[in-house]
């Protein structure tokens, strides 16, 4: 395996980590409207992700930076061709961070309500658009011989990509509901488990259609195994949720996300961004990568820095591991 292959795998791992971690806090943001009955319960939901949401976004920055450094042509084509949806995601992430920090700064009902609306929509929109983006990458987009995207924004809105967006939205919301039941006590915990059951069923139906479509279109034996793992893990997560084993359910919903991302990257390899116009114009791990020397330096840096980041983030989750409920919410106003 050459270094450009190694970095393709590492970028897949970074996206897996991002979707696993940011997935549940996107889901919790969506649940502030679907699950919470009053402002106190919304504060409980927000507090479950309060200590970790910004750390989760580090995985996105790292994935983007790694793509830029290891596969500059992939980065250039992706971010120019998908400029509008990625800009919308960026704006949502900025507003979302501001909403978390400013929501409680003033006691007025209208002030807090507006920021709570912002949290909901800036969680829902990126959760949907990430699925649209990755579905288009797998499906192939209009790339010419100069490695430039020549399609329009509306070319990205097709049945397959919209289905991919619905899969990520429902999967992340299910992931968030299971996380909520893992992190809360009392009535909100029970209701999140019930909601997770319904969300899981919807997710299973949408995901099965999407994964079969992907497998039939571009899959091979390895992607079929990943698909089977994703489906079985999702069914098992639903089962453990029904019997109140939230820890196992959360772990298995994470396995579902990881296996789904693995399947998408397996269907891509050795391409990183297929062209729907001509297979000869596909961006591959070979023609889109940086020089071997650049990849070598990056590998040494990643070998040193990655374990430190994982240790620090793991310690953060350990410190804030306890459950919370409405009884822990103090009215500061």
Coordinates of C-alpha atoms in Angstrom, one line a residue:
X1 CA 0.0 0.0 0.0
X2 CA 1.4 3.4 -1.0
X3 CA 1.1 6.6 1.0
X4 CA -1.7 8.0 -1.1
X5 CA -3.7 4.9 -0.4
X6 CA -2.9 5.2 3.3
X7 CA -4.1 8.8 3.3
X8 CA -7.3 7.9 1.5
X9 CA -8.0 5.4 4.4
X10 CA -7.0 8.1 7.0
X11 CA -9.4 10.6 5.5
X12 CA -12.2 8.0 5.6
X13 CA -11.4 7.5 9.3
X14 CA -11.5 11.2 9.9
X15 CA -14.9 11.5 8.3
X16 CA -16.1 8.5 10.2
X17 CA -15.0 10.2 13.5
X18 CA -16.7 13.4 12.5
X19 CA -20.0 11.8 11.6
X20 CA -20.0 9.6 14.7
X21 CA -19.4 12.5 17.1
X22 CA -21.0 15.4 15.3
X23 CA -23.8 13.1 14.2
X24 CA -25.2 12.7 17.7
X25 CA -25.0 16.4 18.6
X26 CA -26.7 17.3 15.3
X27 CA -29.3 14.8 16.4
X28 CA -29.7 16.4 19.8
X29 CA -30.1 19.8 18.1
X30 CA -32.9 18.4 16.0
X31 CA -34.5 16.9 19.1
X32 CA -34.8 20.3 20.8
X33 CA -37.9 20.6 18.7
X34 CA -39.0 17.0 18.4
X35 CA -38.5 15.8 22.0
X36 CA -38.3 18.8 24.5
X37 CA -41.6 19.9 25.9
X38 CA -40.5 23.1 27.5
X39 CA -37.4 25.4 27.9
X40 CA -36.1 23.4 30.8
X41 CA -36.0 20.2 28.8
X42 CA -34.3 22.1 25.9
X43 CA -31.6 23.1 28.4
X44 CA -31.2 19.5 29.4
X45 CA -30.7 18.5 25.8
X46 CA -28.3 21.3 25.1
X47 CA -26.3 20.6 28.3
X48 CA -25.8 17.0 27.2
X49 CA -23.6 18.2 24.3
X50 CA -22.5 21.5 25.8
X51 CA -19.0 20.3 26.9
X52 CA -18.3 18.4 23.7
X53 CA -19.9 19.9 20.6
X54 CA -17.0 22.2 19.7
X55 CA -14.5 19.4 20.1
X56 CA -16.5 17.2 17.8
X57 CA -16.1 19.8 15.0
X58 CA -12.3 19.5 15.2
X59 CA -12.7 16.3 13.2
X60 CA -14.3 18.2 10.3
X61 CA -11.4 20.7 10.3
X62 CA -8.9 17.9 10.4
X63 CA -10.7 16.0 7.6
X64 CA -10.8 19.2 5.4
X65 CA -7.1 20.0 6.2
X66 CA -6.0 16.5 5.4
X67 CA -7.8 16.5 2.1
X68 CA -6.3 19.8 1.2
X69 CA -2.8 18.6 2.0
X70 CA -2.9 15.0 0.7
X71 CA -5.2 15.4 -2.3
X72 CA -5.2 19.1 -3.4
X73 CA -6.9 18.4 -6.7
X74 CA -9.7 16.6 -4.9
X75 CA -10.0 19.5 -2.4
X76 CA -10.1 22.1 -5.2
X77 CA -12.7 20.3 -7.3
X78 CA -14.9 19.4 -4.3
X79 CA -14.9 22.8 -2.7
X80 CA -15.4 24.7 -6.0
X81 CA -18.1 22.4 -7.4
X82 CA -19.9 22.0 -4.1
X83 CA -19.3 25.6 -3.1
X84 CA -22.9 26.6 -2.3
X85 CA -24.0 23.6 -0.2
X86 CA -20.6 23.7 1.7
X87 CA -21.0 27.4 2.3
X88 CA -24.5 26.8 3.7
X89 CA -23.0 24.2 6.0
X90 CA -20.3 26.6 7.1
X91 CA -22.8 29.4 7.8
X92 CA -24.9 26.9 9.8
X93 CA -22.0 25.8 11.9
X94 CA -21.0 29.4 12.7
X95 CA -24.6 30.4 13.7
X96 CA -24.9 27.1 15.6
X97 CA -21.9 27.9 17.7
X98 CA -23.0 31.4 18.4
X99 CA -26.5 30.1 19.3
X100 CA -25.1 27.7 22.0
X101 CA -23.1 30.5 23.5
X102 CA -25.6 33.4 23.3
X103 CA -28.9 31.7 24.0
X104 CA -28.6 32.1 27.8
X105 CA -27.1 35.5 27.8
X106 CA -30.4 37.3 28.2
X107 CA -33.6 36.3 30.0
X108 CA -36.2 37.5 27.4
X109 CA -38.4 34.8 26.0
X110 CA -38.1 36.0 22.5
X111 CA -34.3 36.1 22.6
X112 CA -34.0 32.6 23.8
X113 CA -36.7 31.3 21.5
X114 CA -34.9 32.7 18.4
X115 CA -31.6 31.1 19.4
X116 CA -33.4 27.8 20.0
X117 CA -34.9 28.0 16.5
X118 CA -31.4 28.6 15.2
X119 CA -30.0 25.5 17.0
X120 CA -32.7 23.4 15.5
X121 CA -32.3 24.6 11.9
X122 CA -28.5 24.8 12.0
X123 CA -28.4 21.1 13.2
X124 CA -31.0 19.8 10.7
X125 CA -29.6 21.5 7.5
X126 CA -26.0 20.3 7.8
X127 CA -27.2 16.8 8.8
X128 CA -29.1 16.7 5.5
X129 CA -26.6 18.4 3.3
X130 CA -23.7 16.2 4.3
X131 CA -25.7 13.2 3.0
X132 CA -26.4 15.1 -0.2
X133 CA -22.7 15.9 -0.7
X134 CA -21.4 12.4 -0.1
X135 CA -24.1 10.8 -2.2
X136 CA -23.0 13.0 -5.1
X137 CA -19.4 12.2 -4.6
X138 CA -20.1 8.5 -4.8
X139 CA -22.6 8.8 -7.7
X140 CA -20.2 11.0 -9.7
X141 CA -20.6 14.6 -10.9
X142 CA -19.8 16.6 -14.0
X143 CA -16.0 16.9 -14.0
X144 CA -14.2 17.7 -17.2
X145 CA -10.7 16.8 -18.4
X146 CA -9.2 19.8 -16.5
X147 CA -10.5 18.4 -13.1
X148 CA -13.1 21.2 -12.9
X149 CA -16.7 20.8 -12.0
X150 CA -18.9 22.0 -14.9
X151 CA -22.3 21.3 -13.5
X152 CA -24.7 23.5 -11.6
X153 CA -26.1 23.5 -8.0
X154 CA -29.3 21.9 -9.2
X155 CA -27.3 19.0 -10.7
X156 CA -26.5 18.1 -7.1
X157 CA -30.2 17.8 -6.2
X158 CA -31.1 14.4 -7.7
X159 CA -33.2 11.5 -6.3
X160 CA -30.1 9.5 -5.1
X161 CA -28.5 12.5 -3.3
X162 CA -31.7 13.6 -1.7
X163 CA -32.2 10.1 -0.4
X164 CA -28.7 10.2 0.9
X165 CA -29.5 13.4 2.7
X166 CA -32.6 11.9 4.3
X167 CA -30.5 8.9 5.4
X168 CA -27.9 11.0 7.2
X169 CA -30.6 13.3 8.7
X170 CA -32.6 10.4 10.2
X171 CA -29.6 8.4 11.2
X172 CA -28.0 11.3 13.0
X173 CA -31.3 12.1 14.7
X174 CA -31.7 8.4 15.8
X175 CA -28.0 8.5 17.0
X176 CA -28.9 11.7 19.0
X177 CA -32.0 10.2 20.5
X178 CA -30.0 7.2 21.7
X179 CA -27.3 9.5 23.1
X180 CA -30.0 11.5 24.9
X181 CA -31.4 8.4 26.6
X182 CA -27.8 7.5 27.6
X183 CA -27.1 10.9 29.1
X184 CA -30.4 11.8 30.8
X185 CA -32.6 10.5 33.6
X186 CA -36.4 10.6 34.3
X187 CA -39.2 11.2 31.9
X188 CA -37.0 12.7 29.1
X189 CA -34.9 9.5 29.1
X190 CA -38.0 7.3 28.6
X191 CA -39.4 9.5 25.9
X192 CA -36.1 9.7 24.0
X193 CA -36.0 5.9 24.0
X194 CA -39.5 5.7 22.5
X195 CA -38.7 8.4 20.0
X196 CA -35.5 6.5 19.1
X197 CA -37.6 3.4 18.2
X198 CA -39.7 5.3 15.7
X199 CA -36.7 7.1 14.2
X200 CA -34.8 3.9 14.0
X201 CA -37.5 2.2 11.9
X202 CA -37.7 5.1 9.5
X203 CA -33.9 5.2 9.3
X204 CA -33.7 1.5 8.6
X205 CA -36.1 1.7 5.7
X206 CA -34.4 4.7 4.1
X207 CA -30.9 3.3 4.7
X208 CA -31.7 -0.1 3.3
X209 CA -32.9 1.5 0.0
X210 CA -29.9 3.8 -0.2
X211 CA -27.3 1.2 0.6
X212 CA -28.8 -1.4 -1.8
X213 CA -28.9 1.3 -4.5
X214 CA -25.3 2.2 -3.8
X215 CA -24.2 -1.5 -3.8
X216 CA -26.0 -2.3 -7.1
X217 CA -24.5 0.8 -8.8
X218 CA -20.9 0.8 -7.7
X219 CA -20.4 -1.9 -5.0
X220 CA -18.1 -4.9 -4.8
X221 CA -17.6 -7.7 -2.3
X222 CA -15.9 -5.5 0.3
X223 CA -18.7 -2.8 0.2
X224 CA -21.3 -5.6 0.5
X225 CA -19.7 -6.7 3.8
X226 CA -19.7 -3.1 5.0
X227 CA -23.4 -2.8 4.0
X228 CA -24.3 -6.0 5.9
X229 CA -22.5 -4.7 9.0
X230 CA -24.3 -1.4 8.8
X231 CA -27.7 -3.0 8.5
X232 CA -27.1 -5.6 11.2
X233 CA -25.7 -3.0 13.6
X234 CA -28.7 -0.7 13.1
X235 CA -31.1 -3.6 13.8
X236 CA -29.1 -4.5 16.9
X237 CA -29.1 -0.9 18.0
X238 CA -32.9 -0.8 17.8
X239 CA -33.1 -4.1 19.8
X240 CA -30.9 -2.8 22.6
X241 CA -32.8 0.4 22.7
X242 CA -36.1 -1.4 23.2
X243 CA -34.7 -3.3 26.2
X244 CA -33.1 -0.2 27.7
X245 CA -29.5 -0.9 27.1
X246 CA -28.6 2.6 25.9
X247 CA -24.8 2.1 26.0
X248 CA -24.9 -0.8 23.6
X249 CA -27.5 0.9 21.5
X250 CA -25.4 4.0 21.2
X251 CA -22.2 2.0 20.3
X252 CA -24.1 0.1 17.7
X253 CA -25.6 3.2 16.1
X254 CA -22.1 4.4 15.9
X255 CA -21.0 1.2 14.2
X256 CA -23.8 1.8 11.7
X257 CA -22.4 5.2 10.9
X258 CA -18.9 3.9 10.6
X259 CA -19.9 1.0 8.4
X260 CA -21.9 3.3 6.1
X261 CA -19.0 5.7 5.7
X262 CA -16.7 2.7 5.0
X263 CA -19.1 1.4 2.4
X264 CA -19.1 4.8 0.6
X265 CA -15.3 5.0 0.6
X266 CA -15.0 1.4 -0.5
X267 CA -17.3 2.1 -3.5
X268 CA -15.1 5.1 -4.4
X269 CA -11.6 3.6 -4.2
X270 CA -9.4 4.1 -6.2
X271 CA -11.4 7.1 -7.2
X272 CA -11.8 10.1 -4.9
X273 CA -14.3 11.9 -7.1
X274 CA -15.7 10.1 -10.2
X275 CA -16.7 12.1 -13.3
X276 CA -20.2 11.4 -14.7
X277 CA -19.0 12.7 -18.1
X278 CA -16.1 10.4 -18.8
X279 CA -14.4 7.7 -16.7
X280 CA -11.0 8.9 -18.0
X281 CA -11.6 12.2 -16.2
X282 CA -12.1 10.6 -12.8
X283 CA -10.1 12.0 -9.9
X284 CA -8.2 9.1 -8.3
X285 CA -5.9 8.6 -5.4
X286 CA -3.0 8.8 -7.9
X287 CA -3.7 11.8 -10.1
X288 CA -5.2 13.9 -7.3
X289 CA -2.6 13.3 -4.6
X290 CA 0.3 15.4 -3.4
X291 CA 4.0 14.4 -3.8
X292 CA 5.3 11.4 -1.9
X293 CA 7.5 13.7 0.2
X294 CA 4.5 15.8 1.3
X295 CA 2.6 12.6 2.2
X296 CA 5.6 11.3 4.1
X297 CA 5.9 14.5 6.2
X298 CA 2.1 14.4 6.9
X299 CA 2.3 10.8 8.0
X300 CA 4.9 11.6 10.6
X301 CA 3.0 14.6 11.9
X302 CA -0.2 12.6 12.1
X303 CA 1.5 9.7 13.9
X304 CA 2.6 12.2 16.7
X305 CA -0.5 14.4 17.0
X306 CA -3.4 12.0 16.5
X307 CA -2.9 10.0 19.7
X308 CA -2.6 13.2 21.7
X309 CA -5.9 14.5 20.3
X310 CA -7.7 11.2 20.9
X311 CA -6.4 11.0 24.5
X312 CA -7.6 14.6 25.2
X313 CA -11.0 14.1 23.7
X314 CA -11.5 10.8 25.4
X315 CA -10.6 12.4 28.7
X316 CA -13.2 15.1 28.0
X317 CA -16.0 12.6 27.5
X318 CA -14.9 10.7 30.7
X319 CA -15.1 13.9 32.8
X320 CA -18.6 14.7 31.5
X321 CA -19.9 11.1 31.6
X322 CA -22.7 11.5 34.2
X323 CA -26.4 11.7 33.4
X324 CA -28.4 14.9 33.8
X325 CA -32.1 15.7 34.2
X326 CA -34.5 18.6 34.7
X327 CA -33.6 18.5 38.5
X328 CA -30.1 19.6 37.6
X329 CA -31.2 22.7 35.8
X330 CA -31.0 25.9 37.9
X331 CA -32.9 29.0 36.8
X332 CA -30.1 31.6 36.7
X333 CA -32.6 34.4 36.0

